[in-house]
């Protein structure tokens, strides 16, 4: 609008002296956002922990705007979503739809909000498992029949199947429990197979031996005793069975 100085009378201003500046909005963050862990459900929707109330970061609020009428946070429409639907630890959760309110709201820029939370594996159960008793074969492998098996708790559309092998707790001929070993498929990592109904009682039955006599098919009497021996057959590889004979002459 003018100027001053001892020699100001020797000067004049241009007809128009104007200058424009832009004032950038102050960045402001939100503290206290907590998202609850959840059990895997195939989706990304997250729920806020109601015990925690989000607030604007006080150190970033100008003193003149410290009243609630000047600047406040509206969380009523807030939403949270996991970055991945898969089960895991410390997954990023993005929070949206928070907004600023108050007379000074247009002077601030609300920054993006993200926190971490876990998606816990979902427990599923199996029923309808079948199997056959087996003869002793020296190992603990159980042949499991899953024809009528049902997995309960799998999210629709997920690829999860029952592993068809099982394991006897011991290999000796006796009644034992066998355990279904697990699940497979592209979605298996999101589930935990419950111990319920995984164990079943089946039998390892004694293996029937065959006997080979070490003696000619026919003998001619000559008044002398003949020594008789026999070998056991159908023996598990690596094992040795000897036959005890009575009146073996």
JSON list of C-alpha atoms in Angstrom, two decimals:
[
{"chain": "A", "resi": 1, "resn": "UNK", "atom": "CA", "xyz": [0.00, 0.00, 0.00]},
{"chain": "A", "resi": 2, "resn": "UNK", "atom": "CA", "xyz": [2.99, 2.35, 0.38]},
{"chain": "A", "resi": 3, "resn": "UNK", "atom": "CA", "xyz": [6.56, 2.76, 1.59]},
{"chain": "A", "resi": 4, "resn": "UNK", "atom": "CA", "xyz": [8.63, 4.96, 3.89]},
{"chain": "A", "resi": 5, "resn": "UNK", "atom": "CA", "xyz": [12.18, 6.27, 4.35]},
{"chain": "A", "resi": 6, "resn": "UNK", "atom": "CA", "xyz": [14.17, 9.55, 4.30]},
{"chain": "A", "resi": 7, "resn": "UNK", "atom": "CA", "xyz": [14.31, 9.60, 0.54]},
{"chain": "A", "resi": 8, "resn": "UNK", "atom": "CA", "xyz": [10.93, 7.97, -0.12]},
{"chain": "A", "resi": 9, "resn": "UNK", "atom": "CA", "xyz": [9.83, 11.04, -2.02]},
{"chain": "A", "resi": 10, "resn": "UNK", "atom": "CA", "xyz": [12.18, 10.05, -4.80]},
{"chain": "A", "resi": 11, "resn": "UNK", "atom": "CA", "xyz": [10.37, 6.76, -5.43]},
{"chain": "A", "resi": 12, "resn": "UNK", "atom": "CA", "xyz": [7.05, 5.48, -6.53]},
{"chain": "A", "resi": 13, "resn": "UNK", "atom": "CA", "xyz": [5.43, 2.05, -6.49]},
{"chain": "A", "resi": 14, "resn": "UNK", "atom": "CA", "xyz": [4.31, 0.26, -9.61]},
{"chain": "A", "resi": 15, "resn": "UNK", "atom": "CA", "xyz": [0.65, 0.57, -10.43]},
{"chain": "A", "resi": 16, "resn": "UNK", "atom": "CA", "xyz": [0.03, -2.96, -9.08]},
{"chain": "A", "resi": 17, "resn": "UNK", "atom": "CA", "xyz": [2.08, -4.86, -6.52]},
{"chain": "A", "resi": 18, "resn": "UNK", "atom": "CA", "xyz": [0.56, -8.22, -5.60]},
{"chain": "A", "resi": 19, "resn": "UNK", "atom": "CA", "xyz": [1.90, -11.63, -4.55]},
{"chain": "A", "resi": 20, "resn": "UNK", "atom": "CA", "xyz": [0.08, -14.91, -3.90]},
{"chain": "A", "resi": 21, "resn": "UNK", "atom": "CA", "xyz": [1.15, -17.77, -1.62]},
{"chain": "A", "resi": 22, "resn": "UNK", "atom": "CA", "xyz": [-0.38, -21.16, -1.01]},
{"chain": "A", "resi": 23, "resn": "UNK", "atom": "CA", "xyz": [-0.71, -22.58, 2.46]},
{"chain": "A", "resi": 24, "resn": "UNK", "atom": "CA", "xyz": [-0.35, -26.35, 2.45]},
{"chain": "A", "resi": 25, "resn": "UNK", "atom": "CA", "xyz": [-2.66, -28.28, 4.72]},
{"chain": "A", "resi": 26, "resn": "UNK", "atom": "CA", "xyz": [-1.01, -29.58, 7.87]},
{"chain": "A", "resi": 27, "resn": "UNK", "atom": "CA", "xyz": [-0.66, -33.36, 8.02]},
{"chain": "A", "resi": 28, "resn": "UNK", "atom": "CA", "xyz": [-2.40, -35.06, 10.90]},
{"chain": "A", "resi": 29, "resn": "UNK", "atom": "CA", "xyz": [-2.35, -38.70, 11.97]},
{"chain": "A", "resi": 30, "resn": "UNK", "atom": "CA", "xyz": [-4.65, -40.85, 14.05]},
{"chain": "A", "resi": 31, "resn": "UNK", "atom": "CA", "xyz": [-3.49, -42.73, 17.15]},
{"chain": "A", "resi": 32, "resn": "UNK", "atom": "CA", "xyz": [-5.19, -45.50, 19.11]},
{"chain": "A", "resi": 33, "resn": "UNK", "atom": "CA", "xyz": [-6.60, -47.53, 16.21]},
{"chain": "A", "resi": 34, "resn": "UNK", "atom": "CA", "xyz": [-6.68, -51.20, 17.19]},
{"chain": "A", "resi": 35, "resn": "UNK", "atom": "CA", "xyz": [-8.10, -53.99, 15.05]},
{"chain": "A", "resi": 36, "resn": "UNK", "atom": "CA", "xyz": [-9.06, -57.31, 16.63]},
{"chain": "A", "resi": 37, "resn": "UNK", "atom": "CA", "xyz": [-7.52, -60.59, 15.52]},
{"chain": "A", "resi": 38, "resn": "UNK", "atom": "CA", "xyz": [-9.97, -62.88, 13.79]},
{"chain": "A", "resi": 39, "resn": "UNK", "atom": "CA", "xyz": [-10.37, -66.51, 12.82]},
{"chain": "A", "resi": 40, "resn": "UNK", "atom": "CA", "xyz": [-9.97, -67.22, 9.11]},
{"chain": "A", "resi": 41, "resn": "UNK", "atom": "CA", "xyz": [-13.28, -66.83, 7.25]},
{"chain": "A", "resi": 42, "resn": "UNK", "atom": "CA", "xyz": [-12.14, -66.41, 3.65]},
{"chain": "A", "resi": 43, "resn": "UNK", "atom": "CA", "xyz": [-12.71, -62.64, 3.69]},
{"chain": "A", "resi": 44, "resn": "UNK", "atom": "CA", "xyz": [-10.74, -59.49, 4.47]},
{"chain": "A", "resi": 45, "resn": "UNK", "atom": "CA", "xyz": [-13.24, -57.62, 6.65]},
{"chain": "A", "resi": 46, "resn": "UNK", "atom": "CA", "xyz": [-11.71, -56.60, 9.98]},
{"chain": "A", "resi": 47, "resn": "UNK", "atom": "CA", "xyz": [-13.39, -55.46, 13.17]},
{"chain": "A", "resi": 48, "resn": "UNK", "atom": "CA", "xyz": [-12.23, -52.60, 15.37]},
{"chain": "A", "resi": 49, "resn": "UNK", "atom": "CA", "xyz": [-11.38, -53.30, 18.98]},
{"chain": "A", "resi": 50, "resn": "UNK", "atom": "CA", "xyz": [-14.16, -51.46, 20.81]},
{"chain": "A", "resi": 51, "resn": "UNK", "atom": "CA", "xyz": [-12.01, -51.04, 23.91]},
{"chain": "A", "resi": 52, "resn": "UNK", "atom": "CA", "xyz": [-9.80, -48.52, 22.10]},
{"chain": "A", "resi": 53, "resn": "UNK", "atom": "CA", "xyz": [-10.96, -45.08, 20.91]},
{"chain": "A", "resi": 54, "resn": "UNK", "atom": "CA", "xyz": [-9.04, -43.53, 17.99]},
{"chain": "A", "resi": 55, "resn": "UNK", "atom": "CA", "xyz": [-7.91, -39.93, 18.52]},
{"chain": "A", "resi": 56, "resn": "UNK", "atom": "CA", "xyz": [-6.14, -37.27, 16.49]},
{"chain": "A", "resi": 57, "resn": "UNK", "atom": "CA", "xyz": [-2.45, -36.96, 17.31]},
{"chain": "A", "resi": 58, "resn": "UNK", "atom": "CA", "xyz": [-2.38, -34.04, 19.75]},
{"chain": "A", "resi": 59, "resn": "UNK", "atom": "CA", "xyz": [1.17, -32.96, 18.88]},
{"chain": "A", "resi": 60, "resn": "UNK", "atom": "CA", "xyz": [0.03, -32.22, 15.31]},
{"chain": "A", "resi": 61, "resn": "UNK", "atom": "CA", "xyz": [-2.92, -29.99, 16.24]},
{"chain": "A", "resi": 62, "resn": "UNK", "atom": "CA", "xyz": [-2.31, -26.25, 16.25]},
{"chain": "A", "resi": 63, "resn": "UNK", "atom": "CA", "xyz": [-2.98, -24.62, 19.62]},
{"chain": "A", "resi": 64, "resn": "UNK", "atom": "CA", "xyz": [-5.72, -22.49, 18.11]},
{"chain": "A", "resi": 65, "resn": "UNK", "atom": "CA", "xyz": [-7.50, -25.62, 16.94]},
{"chain": "A", "resi": 66, "resn": "UNK", "atom": "CA", "xyz": [-7.30, -27.57, 20.18]},
{"chain": "A", "resi": 67, "resn": "UNK", "atom": "CA", "xyz": [-11.03, -27.42, 20.91]},
{"chain": "A", "resi": 68, "resn": "UNK", "atom": "CA", "xyz": [-13.43, -30.11, 19.67]},
{"chain": "A", "resi": 69, "resn": "UNK", "atom": "CA", "xyz": [-15.44, -27.50, 17.80]},
{"chain": "A", "resi": 70, "resn": "UNK", "atom": "CA", "xyz": [-12.35, -26.52, 15.82]},
{"chain": "A", "resi": 71, "resn": "UNK", "atom": "CA", "xyz": [-11.05, -29.99, 14.99]},
{"chain": "A", "resi": 72, "resn": "UNK", "atom": "CA", "xyz": [-12.34, -33.48, 15.75]},
{"chain": "A", "resi": 73, "resn": "UNK", "atom": "CA", "xyz": [-12.32, -36.99, 14.30]},
{"chain": "A", "resi": 74, "resn": "UNK", "atom": "CA", "xyz": [-15.48, -38.71, 13.04]},
{"chain": "A", "resi": 75, "resn": "UNK", "atom": "CA", "xyz": [-15.08, -42.51, 13.07]},
{"chain": "A", "resi": 76, "resn": "UNK", "atom": "CA", "xyz": [-18.76, -43.43, 12.63]},
{"chain": "A", "resi": 77, "resn": "UNK", "atom": "CA", "xyz": [-18.33, -44.70, 9.06]},
{"chain": "A", "resi": 78, "resn": "UNK", "atom": "CA", "xyz": [-14.92, -46.25, 9.61]},
{"chain": "A", "resi": 79, "resn": "UNK", "atom": "CA", "xyz": [-14.07, -49.53, 7.94]},
{"chain": "A", "resi": 80, "resn": "UNK", "atom": "CA", "xyz": [-11.08, -51.84, 8.21]},
{"chain": "A", "resi": 81, "resn": "UNK", "atom": "CA", "xyz": [-9.82, -54.50, 5.80]},
{"chain": "A", "resi": 82, "resn": "UNK", "atom": "CA", "xyz": [-6.95, -56.97, 5.94]},
{"chain": "A", "resi": 83, "resn": "UNK", "atom": "CA", "xyz": [-4.54, -56.70, 3.02]},
{"chain": "A", "resi": 84, "resn": "UNK", "atom": "CA", "xyz": [-4.74, -60.50, 2.68]},
{"chain": "A", "resi": 85, "resn": "UNK", "atom": "CA", "xyz": [-7.50, -62.98, 3.50]},
{"chain": "A", "resi": 86, "resn": "UNK", "atom": "CA", "xyz": [-5.01, -65.76, 4.26]},
{"chain": "A", "resi": 87, "resn": "UNK", "atom": "CA", "xyz": [-4.24, -66.88, 7.80]},
{"chain": "A", "resi": 88, "resn": "UNK", "atom": "CA", "xyz": [-1.05, -65.28, 9.13]},
{"chain": "A", "resi": 89, "resn": "UNK", "atom": "CA", "xyz": [0.64, -63.03, 11.65]},
{"chain": "A", "resi": 90, "resn": "UNK", "atom": "CA", "xyz": [1.05, -59.24, 11.58]},
{"chain": "A", "resi": 91, "resn": "UNK", "atom": "CA", "xyz": [-1.05, -58.68, 8.47]},
{"chain": "A", "resi": 92, "resn": "UNK", "atom": "CA", "xyz": [-1.51, -55.08, 7.38]},
{"chain": "A", "resi": 93, "resn": "UNK", "atom": "CA", "xyz": [-5.02, -53.74, 7.98]},
{"chain": "A", "resi": 94, "resn": "UNK", "atom": "CA", "xyz": [-6.04, -50.60, 6.09]},
{"chain": "A", "resi": 95, "resn": "UNK", "atom": "CA", "xyz": [-8.52, -48.26, 7.77]},
{"chain": "A", "resi": 96, "resn": "UNK", "atom": "CA", "xyz": [-10.77, -46.02, 5.66]},
{"chain": "A", "resi": 97, "resn": "UNK", "atom": "CA", "xyz": [-13.72, -43.62, 5.89]},
{"chain": "A", "resi": 98, "resn": "UNK", "atom": "CA", "xyz": [-12.52, -41.66, 8.92]},
{"chain": "A", "resi": 99, "resn": "UNK", "atom": "CA", "xyz": [-13.05, -37.93, 8.41]},
{"chain": "A", "resi": 100, "resn": "UNK", "atom": "CA", "xyz": [-12.23, -34.62, 10.05]},
{"chain": "A", "resi": 101, "resn": "UNK", "atom": "CA", "xyz": [-14.90, -32.31, 11.42]},
{"chain": "A", "resi": 102, "resn": "UNK", "atom": "CA", "xyz": [-14.87, -28.82, 12.93]},
{"chain": "A", "resi": 103, "resn": "UNK", "atom": "CA", "xyz": [-14.29, -25.26, 11.79]},
{"chain": "A", "resi": 104, "resn": "UNK", "atom": "CA", "xyz": [-10.60, -25.87, 11.01]},
{"chain": "A", "resi": 105, "resn": "UNK", "atom": "CA", "xyz": [-10.99, -29.24, 9.30]},
{"chain": "A", "resi": 106, "resn": "UNK", "atom": "CA", "xyz": [-10.03, -27.83, 5.89]},
{"chain": "A", "resi": 107, "resn": "UNK", "atom": "CA", "xyz": [-6.63, -26.79, 7.24]},
{"chain": "A", "resi": 108, "resn": "UNK", "atom": "CA", "xyz": [-5.57, -30.39, 7.86]},
{"chain": "A", "resi": 109, "resn": "UNK", "atom": "CA", "xyz": [-4.91, -33.46, 5.75]},
{"chain": "A", "resi": 110, "resn": "UNK", "atom": "CA", "xyz": [-5.83, -36.77, 7.41]},
{"chain": "A", "resi": 111, "resn": "UNK", "atom": "CA", "xyz": [-3.08, -39.29, 6.71]},
{"chain": "A", "resi": 112, "resn": "UNK", "atom": "CA", "xyz": [-3.60, -42.89, 5.61]},
{"chain": "A", "resi": 113, "resn": "UNK", "atom": "CA", "xyz": [-4.17, -45.27, 8.52]},
{"chain": "A", "resi": 114, "resn": "UNK", "atom": "CA", "xyz": [-2.85, -48.83, 8.71]},
{"chain": "A", "resi": 115, "resn": "UNK", "atom": "CA", "xyz": [-2.27, -51.19, 11.62]},
{"chain": "A", "resi": 116, "resn": "UNK", "atom": "CA", "xyz": [-1.36, -54.86, 12.10]},
{"chain": "A", "resi": 117, "resn": "UNK", "atom": "CA", "xyz": [-3.48, -57.81, 13.22]},
{"chain": "A", "resi": 118, "resn": "UNK", "atom": "CA", "xyz": [-3.57, -61.61, 12.92]},
{"chain": "A", "resi": 119, "resn": "UNK", "atom": "CA", "xyz": [-5.82, -64.04, 11.06]},
{"chain": "A", "resi": 120, "resn": "UNK", "atom": "CA", "xyz": [-5.89, -67.26, 13.05]},
{"chain": "A", "resi": 121, "resn": "UNK", "atom": "CA", "xyz": [-6.21, -70.67, 11.40]},
{"chain": "A", "resi": 122, "resn": "UNK", "atom": "CA", "xyz": [-9.72, -72.10, 11.58]},
{"chain": "A", "resi": 123, "resn": "UNK", "atom": "CA", "xyz": [-10.32, -75.41, 13.31]},
{"chain": "A", "resi": 124, "resn": "UNK", "atom": "CA", "xyz": [-12.04, -78.04, 11.21]},
{"chain": "A", "resi": 125, "resn": "UNK", "atom": "CA", "xyz": [-13.11, -81.56, 12.09]},
{"chain": "A", "resi": 126, "resn": "UNK", "atom": "CA", "xyz": [-13.29, -84.84, 10.21]},
{"chain": "A", "resi": 127, "resn": "UNK", "atom": "CA", "xyz": [-15.90, -87.56, 10.45]},
{"chain": "A", "resi": 128, "resn": "UNK", "atom": "CA", "xyz": [-16.74, -90.74, 8.56]},
{"chain": "A", "resi": 129, "resn": "UNK", "atom": "CA", "xyz": [-13.19, -92.08, 8.39]},
{"chain": "A", "resi": 130, "resn": "UNK", "atom": "CA", "xyz": [-12.92, -95.80, 7.74]},
{"chain": "A", "resi": 131, "resn": "UNK", "atom": "CA", "xyz": [-10.12, -98.31, 7.46]},
{"chain": "A", "resi": 132, "resn": "UNK", "atom": "CA", "xyz": [-9.48, -102.02, 7.38]},
{"chain": "A", "resi": 133, "resn": "UNK", "atom": "CA", "xyz": [-7.58, -104.13, 9.84]},
{"chain": "A", "resi": 134, "resn": "UNK", "atom": "CA", "xyz": [-4.34, -105.34, 8.33]},
{"chain": "A", "resi": 135, "resn": "UNK", "atom": "CA", "xyz": [-2.00, -108.31, 8.81]},
{"chain": "A", "resi": 136, "resn": "UNK", "atom": "CA", "xyz": [1.30, -107.61, 10.50]},
{"chain": "A", "resi": 137, "resn": "UNK", "atom": "CA", "xyz": [3.76, -106.17, 7.97]},
{"chain": "A", "resi": 138, "resn": "UNK", "atom": "CA", "xyz": [6.43, -104.62, 10.20]},
{"chain": "A", "resi": 139, "resn": "UNK", "atom": "CA", "xyz": [5.40, -100.99, 9.66]},
{"chain": "A", "resi": 140, "resn": "UNK", "atom": "CA", "xyz": [2.96, -98.48, 11.10]},
{"chain": "A", "resi": 141, "resn": "UNK", "atom": "CA", "xyz": [1.21, -97.50, 7.84]},
{"chain": "A", "resi": 142, "resn": "UNK", "atom": "CA", "xyz": [-2.57, -97.54, 8.01]},
{"chain": "A", "resi": 143, "resn": "UNK", "atom": "CA", "xyz": [-4.69, -97.63, 4.87]},
{"chain": "A", "resi": 144, "resn": "UNK", "atom": "CA", "xyz": [-7.43, -95.08, 5.47]},
{"chain": "A", "resi": 145, "resn": "UNK", "atom": "CA", "xyz": [-10.71, -95.09, 3.58]},
{"chain": "A", "resi": 146, "resn": "UNK", "atom": "CA", "xyz": [-12.02, -91.55, 3.07]},
{"chain": "A", "resi": 147, "resn": "UNK", "atom": "CA", "xyz": [-14.95, -92.52, 0.83]},
{"chain": "A", "resi": 148, "resn": "UNK", "atom": "CA", "xyz": [-17.47, -91.33, 3.41]},
{"chain": "A", "resi": 149, "resn": "UNK", "atom": "CA", "xyz": [-15.23, -88.77, 5.10]},
{"chain": "A", "resi": 150, "resn": "UNK", "atom": "CA", "xyz": [-16.61, -85.29, 5.72]},
{"chain": "A", "resi": 151, "resn": "UNK", "atom": "CA", "xyz": [-14.59, -82.19, 6.63]},
{"chain": "A", "resi": 152, "resn": "UNK", "atom": "CA", "xyz": [-16.72, -79.80, 8.69]},
{"chain": "A", "resi": 153, "resn": "UNK", "atom": "CA", "xyz": [-15.92, -76.10, 8.93]},
{"chain": "A", "resi": 154, "resn": "UNK", "atom": "CA", "xyz": [-14.24, -75.50, 5.54]},
{"chain": "A", "resi": 155, "resn": "UNK", "atom": "CA", "xyz": [-15.20, -72.19, 3.93]},
{"chain": "A", "resi": 156, "resn": "UNK", "atom": "CA", "xyz": [-17.18, -72.73, 0.74]},
{"chain": "A", "resi": 157, "resn": "UNK", "atom": "CA", "xyz": [-14.96, -72.71, -2.33]},
{"chain": "A", "resi": 158, "resn": "UNK", "atom": "CA", "xyz": [-11.72, -73.46, -0.48]},
{"chain": "A", "resi": 159, "resn": "UNK", "atom": "CA", "xyz": [-9.56, -76.31, -1.76]},
{"chain": "A", "resi": 160, "resn": "UNK", "atom": "CA", "xyz": [-9.03, -78.53, 1.27]},
{"chain": "A", "resi": 161, "resn": "UNK", "atom": "CA", "xyz": [-8.88, -82.32, 1.16]},
{"chain": "A", "resi": 162, "resn": "UNK", "atom": "CA", "xyz": [-8.11, -85.02, 3.67]},
{"chain": "A", "resi": 163, "resn": "UNK", "atom": "CA", "xyz": [-4.78, -86.82, 3.40]},
{"chain": "A", "resi": 164, "resn": "UNK", "atom": "CA", "xyz": [-5.71, -90.45, 2.91]},
{"chain": "A", "resi": 165, "resn": "UNK", "atom": "CA", "xyz": [-2.81, -92.04, 4.76]},
{"chain": "A", "resi": 166, "resn": "UNK", "atom": "CA", "xyz": [-2.72, -92.77, 8.46]},
{"chain": "A", "resi": 167, "resn": "UNK", "atom": "CA", "xyz": [-0.30, -94.10, 11.01]},
{"chain": "A", "resi": 168, "resn": "UNK", "atom": "CA", "xyz": [-0.67, -96.81, 13.62]},
{"chain": "A", "resi": 169, "resn": "UNK", "atom": "CA", "xyz": [0.89, -95.88, 16.94]},
{"chain": "A", "resi": 170, "resn": "UNK", "atom": "CA", "xyz": [2.83, -99.17, 16.89]},
{"chain": "A", "resi": 171, "resn": "UNK", "atom": "CA", "xyz": [3.70, -101.90, 14.40]},
{"chain": "A", "resi": 172, "resn": "UNK", "atom": "CA", "xyz": [3.17, -105.01, 16.53]},
{"chain": "A", "resi": 173, "resn": "UNK", "atom": "CA", "xyz": [0.22, -107.34, 16.07]},
{"chain": "A", "resi": 174, "resn": "UNK", "atom": "CA", "xyz": [-2.44, -106.03, 18.44]},
{"chain": "A", "resi": 175, "resn": "UNK", "atom": "CA", "xyz": [-5.34, -103.58, 18.62]},
{"chain": "A", "resi": 176, "resn": "UNK", "atom": "CA", "xyz": [-4.02, -100.06, 18.13]},
{"chain": "A", "resi": 177, "resn": "UNK", "atom": "CA", "xyz": [-5.15, -96.55, 17.44]},
{"chain": "A", "resi": 178, "resn": "UNK", "atom": "CA", "xyz": [-4.39, -95.10, 14.02]},
{"chain": "A", "resi": 179, "resn": "UNK", "atom": "CA", "xyz": [-4.26, -91.36, 13.35]},
{"chain": "A", "resi": 180, "resn": "UNK", "atom": "CA", "xyz": [-5.27, -89.48, 10.19]},
{"chain": "A", "resi": 181, "resn": "UNK", "atom": "CA", "xyz": [-2.19, -87.42, 9.35]},
{"chain": "A", "resi": 182, "resn": "UNK", "atom": "CA", "xyz": [-3.59, -84.14, 8.03]},
{"chain": "A", "resi": 183, "resn": "UNK", "atom": "CA", "xyz": [-5.03, -82.08, 5.18]},
{"chain": "A", "resi": 184, "resn": "UNK", "atom": "CA", "xyz": [-3.81, -80.86, 1.82]},
{"chain": "A", "resi": 185, "resn": "UNK", "atom": "CA", "xyz": [-4.89, -78.48, -0.93]},
{"chain": "A", "resi": 186, "resn": "UNK", "atom": "CA", "xyz": [-4.25, -74.85, -1.81]},
{"chain": "A", "resi": 187, "resn": "UNK", "atom": "CA", "xyz": [-6.38, -73.68, 1.12]},
{"chain": "A", "resi": 188, "resn": "UNK", "atom": "CA", "xyz": [-5.00, -76.09, 3.72]},
{"chain": "A", "resi": 189, "resn": "UNK", "atom": "CA", "xyz": [-2.72, -73.46, 5.26]},
{"chain": "A", "resi": 190, "resn": "UNK", "atom": "CA", "xyz": [-5.75, -71.60, 6.58]},
{"chain": "A", "resi": 191, "resn": "UNK", "atom": "CA", "xyz": [-6.98, -74.51, 8.69]},
{"chain": "A", "resi": 192, "resn": "UNK", "atom": "CA", "xyz": [-6.02, -76.63, 11.67]},
{"chain": "A", "resi": 193, "resn": "UNK", "atom": "CA", "xyz": [-7.37, -80.19, 11.64]},
{"chain": "A", "resi": 194, "resn": "UNK", "atom": "CA", "xyz": [-8.86, -80.83, 15.06]},
{"chain": "A", "resi": 195, "resn": "UNK", "atom": "CA", "xyz": [-7.72, -83.87, 17.01]},
{"chain": "A", "resi": 196, "resn": "UNK", "atom": "CA", "xyz": [-11.38, -84.81, 17.36]},
{"chain": "A", "resi": 197, "resn": "UNK", "atom": "CA", "xyz": [-12.20, -87.99, 15.40]},
{"chain": "A", "resi": 198, "resn": "UNK", "atom": "CA", "xyz": [-8.67, -88.21, 14.00]},
{"chain": "A", "resi": 199, "resn": "UNK", "atom": "CA", "xyz": [-7.88, -91.30, 16.05]},
{"chain": "A", "resi": 200, "resn": "UNK", "atom": "CA", "xyz": [-9.57, -94.60, 15.30]},
{"chain": "A", "resi": 201, "resn": "UNK", "atom": "CA", "xyz": [-9.17, -98.11, 16.67]},
{"chain": "A", "resi": 202, "resn": "UNK", "atom": "CA", "xyz": [-8.11, -100.73, 14.17]},
{"chain": "A", "resi": 203, "resn": "UNK", "atom": "CA", "xyz": [-6.19, -103.94, 14.46]},
{"chain": "A", "resi": 204, "resn": "UNK", "atom": "CA", "xyz": [-2.87, -105.23, 13.22]},
{"chain": "A", "resi": 205, "resn": "UNK", "atom": "CA", "xyz": [-3.55, -108.93, 12.97]},
{"chain": "A", "resi": 206, "resn": "UNK", "atom": "CA", "xyz": [-1.01, -111.70, 13.31]},
{"chain": "A", "resi": 207, "resn": "UNK", "atom": "CA", "xyz": [0.52, -112.63, 9.97]},
{"chain": "A", "resi": 208, "resn": "UNK", "atom": "CA", "xyz": [-0.10, -116.18, 8.82]},
{"chain": "A", "resi": 209, "resn": "UNK", "atom": "CA", "xyz": [3.08, -118.06, 7.98]},
{"chain": "A", "resi": 210, "resn": "UNK", "atom": "CA", "xyz": [3.53, -120.63, 5.28]},
{"chain": "A", "resi": 211, "resn": "UNK", "atom": "CA", "xyz": [5.55, -123.78, 5.95]},
{"chain": "A", "resi": 212, "resn": "UNK", "atom": "CA", "xyz": [7.94, -125.47, 3.53]},
{"chain": "A", "resi": 213, "resn": "UNK", "atom": "CA", "xyz": [9.00, -128.97, 4.56]},
{"chain": "A", "resi": 214, "resn": "UNK", "atom": "CA", "xyz": [12.57, -129.96, 3.76]},
{"chain": "A", "resi": 215, "resn": "UNK", "atom": "CA", "xyz": [11.78, -133.61, 2.99]},
{"chain": "A", "resi": 216, "resn": "UNK", "atom": "CA", "xyz": [11.09, -135.61, -0.11]},
{"chain": "A", "resi": 217, "resn": "UNK", "atom": "CA", "xyz": [7.45, -136.02, -0.96]},
{"chain": "A", "resi": 218, "resn": "UNK", "atom": "CA", "xyz": [7.70, -139.81, -0.50]},
{"chain": "A", "resi": 219, "resn": "UNK", "atom": "CA", "xyz": [10.03, -142.05, 1.46]},
{"chain": "A", "resi": 220, "resn": "UNK", "atom": "CA", "xyz": [10.91, -145.73, 1.23]},
{"chain": "A", "resi": 221, "resn": "UNK", "atom": "CA", "xyz": [11.14, -147.53, 4.51]},
{"chain": "A", "resi": 222, "resn": "UNK", "atom": "CA", "xyz": [14.68, -148.61, 5.33]},
{"chain": "A", "resi": 223, "resn": "UNK", "atom": "CA", "xyz": [14.51, -148.94, 9.08]},
{"chain": "A", "resi": 224, "resn": "UNK", "atom": "CA", "xyz": [16.41, -145.70, 9.69]},
{"chain": "A", "resi": 225, "resn": "UNK", "atom": "CA", "xyz": [15.17, -142.46, 11.23]},
{"chain": "A", "resi": 226, "resn": "UNK", "atom": "CA", "xyz": [14.93, -139.44, 8.93]},
{"chain": "A", "resi": 227, "resn": "UNK", "atom": "CA", "xyz": [15.65, -135.91, 10.14]},
{"chain": "A", "resi": 228, "resn": "UNK", "atom": "CA", "xyz": [12.88, -133.48, 9.24]},
{"chain": "A", "resi": 229, "resn": "UNK", "atom": "CA", "xyz": [13.17, -129.70, 8.99]},
{"chain": "A", "resi": 230, "resn": "UNK", "atom": "CA", "xyz": [10.93, -126.92, 7.77]},
{"chain": "A", "resi": 231, "resn": "UNK", "atom": "CA", "xyz": [11.25, -123.26, 6.77]},
{"chain": "A", "resi": 232, "resn": "UNK", "atom": "CA", "xyz": [8.78, -120.47, 7.49]},
{"chain": "A", "resi": 233, "resn": "UNK", "atom": "CA", "xyz": [7.49, -118.43, 4.56]},
{"chain": "A", "resi": 234, "resn": "UNK", "atom": "CA", "xyz": [5.48, -115.20, 4.21]},
{"chain": "A", "resi": 235, "resn": "UNK", "atom": "CA", "xyz": [7.86, -113.53, 6.64]},
{"chain": "A", "resi": 236, "resn": "UNK", "atom": "CA", "xyz": [8.28, -109.74, 6.52]},
{"chain": "A", "resi": 237, "resn": "UNK", "atom": "CA", "xyz": [11.47, -108.77, 4.71]},
{"chain": "A", "resi": 238, "resn": "UNK", "atom": "CA", "xyz": [14.42, -108.38, 7.07]},
{"chain": "A", "resi": 239, "resn": "UNK", "atom": "CA", "xyz": [12.89, -110.55, 9.79]},
{"chain": "A", "resi": 240, "resn": "UNK", "atom": "CA", "xyz": [13.82, -114.13, 10.64]},
{"chain": "A", "resi": 241, "resn": "UNK", "atom": "CA", "xyz": [11.40, -116.71, 11.99]},
{"chain": "A", "resi": 242, "resn": "UNK", "atom": "CA", "xyz": [12.50, -120.18, 13.04]},
{"chain": "A", "resi": 243, "resn": "UNK", "atom": "CA", "xyz": [10.10, -123.08, 13.34]},
{"chain": "A", "resi": 244, "resn": "UNK", "atom": "CA", "xyz": [10.12, -125.34, 16.35]},
{"chain": "A", "resi": 245, "resn": "UNK", "atom": "CA", "xyz": [9.21, -128.91, 15.39]},
{"chain": "A", "resi": 246, "resn": "UNK", "atom": "CA", "xyz": [8.10, -131.73, 17.62]},
{"chain": "A", "resi": 247, "resn": "UNK", "atom": "CA", "xyz": [8.72, -135.38, 16.78]},
{"chain": "A", "resi": 248, "resn": "UNK", "atom": "CA", "xyz": [10.88, -134.11, 13.93]},
{"chain": "A", "resi": 249, "resn": "UNK", "atom": "CA", "xyz": [12.29, -137.48, 12.99]}
]
